[in-house]
XYZ file of C-alpha atoms in Angstrom:
136
model
C 83.729 145.264 54.799
C 82.427 148.039 57.121
C 79.640 145.986 58.607
C 81.192 144.989 61.892
C 78.466 146.613 64.057
C 75.715 144.991 62.040
C 77.421 141.627 62.220
C 77.896 141.956 66.078
C 74.070 142.684 66.295
C 73.276 139.519 64.313
C 75.638 137.426 66.373
C 74.014 138.769 69.476
C 70.646 137.713 68.233
C 72.000 134.307 67.286
C 73.516 133.877 70.777
C 70.279 134.996 72.470
C 68.292 132.719 70.222
C 70.138 129.651 71.276
C 69.110 130.146 74.746
C 65.445 131.102 74.518
C 64.550 132.065 71.033
C 65.106 135.501 69.255
C 64.166 137.024 66.029
C 65.306 140.007 63.971
C 63.970 141.403 60.679
C 66.722 142.534 58.420
C 65.392 144.933 55.947
C 66.856 147.201 53.281
C 67.036 148.143 49.716
C 68.480 145.729 47.172
C 72.312 145.657 46.974
C 72.940 147.097 50.493
C 74.524 143.841 51.748
C 71.657 142.035 53.612
C 72.450 138.660 51.986
C 76.158 138.959 52.793
C 75.323 139.602 56.519
C 72.766 136.756 56.497
C 75.361 134.392 54.960
C 77.831 135.203 57.705
C 75.304 134.677 60.516
C 74.145 131.496 58.895
C 77.684 130.132 58.678
C 78.218 131.036 62.342
C 75.036 129.255 63.334
C 76.038 126.155 61.395
C 79.309 126.215 63.118
C 77.391 126.211 66.378
C 75.581 123.113 65.294
C 72.289 124.756 64.261
C 70.233 123.723 61.284
C 69.611 126.967 59.364
C 66.448 127.430 57.382
C 66.177 130.256 54.956
C 63.358 131.805 53.035
C 63.950 134.429 50.308
C 60.959 136.403 49.014
C 60.862 136.245 45.232
C 58.477 138.624 43.474
C 57.719 136.201 40.732
C 56.261 133.745 43.410
C 54.220 136.400 45.024
C 50.807 134.912 43.842
C 52.019 131.289 44.456
C 50.185 130.028 47.643
C 52.521 128.957 50.339
C 55.739 129.313 48.283
C 57.582 130.780 51.311
C 56.277 128.005 53.488
C 57.357 125.409 50.933
C 60.879 127.024 50.920
C 61.045 126.840 54.685
C 59.740 123.357 55.266
C 61.041 121.446 52.278
C 64.404 120.642 54.077
C 62.251 119.264 56.976
C 59.859 116.921 55.101
C 61.808 113.821 56.231
C 60.385 114.708 59.687
C 56.807 114.387 58.649
C 56.523 110.942 60.375
C 57.422 112.627 63.701
C 54.203 114.710 63.712
C 50.633 113.510 63.943
C 49.304 111.925 60.654
C 46.519 114.481 60.423
C 49.093 117.415 60.593
C 51.329 115.706 58.168
C 48.479 115.325 55.725
C 47.630 119.041 56.144
C 51.220 120.112 55.103
C 51.305 117.566 52.188
C 48.040 119.078 50.842
C 49.052 122.688 51.410
C 52.380 122.150 49.666
C 50.810 120.255 46.884
C 52.512 116.927 47.740
C 49.159 115.262 48.205
C 45.905 115.865 46.391
C 43.026 117.359 48.163
C 41.512 120.640 49.167
C 43.724 123.132 50.752
C 43.116 123.093 54.453
C 42.466 126.327 56.551
C 45.339 128.489 57.447
C 45.059 127.708 61.173
C 45.490 123.935 60.434
C 48.393 124.811 58.265
C 50.019 127.039 60.806
C 49.579 124.417 63.581
C 51.087 121.665 61.376
C 53.969 123.869 60.270
C 54.755 124.636 63.914
C 54.526 120.935 64.839
C 56.995 120.116 62.001
C 59.379 122.877 63.112
C 59.210 121.644 66.676
C 59.961 118.179 65.648
C 62.933 119.251 63.655
C 64.170 121.491 66.619
C 63.990 118.512 68.985
C 66.357 116.608 66.561
C 68.794 119.522 66.273
C 68.851 123.275 67.080
C 67.098 125.256 64.340
C 67.571 128.721 63.312
C 65.562 130.647 60.770
C 66.621 133.530 58.446
C 64.265 135.617 56.482
C 65.502 138.164 53.982
C 63.089 141.085 53.408
C 63.091 143.418 50.589
C 61.626 146.952 50.404
C 58.090 147.110 51.756
C 58.178 143.876 53.571
C 56.760 143.487 57.060
């Protein structure tokens, strides 16, 4: 209720994103309705055939390495065979699926991007990140 302008802005970002990619950071204090808006735009994206990926920052996971990356990529792990074996191994190590030393951040970033690209080739993919106070 009373969020028509915000919802229109999110829908505009969604429409622009389907053509060439777009992002928006939705930020605000707890309880102001960010999740309701994100739920609405995620529903609209799914209705348009997009695979929606969501990451929610959880303070209790703040010290866990790659917890947000794990949330983002977990639904896509079935796509690991679609990326080079080295990159698949990097992600498996970073996400503690495979034993080994944690690879460097650049290798992890490149592998995550490769997995997202593989998933996007299969179906349109949209991402939603909910940020709390002090997030950047």
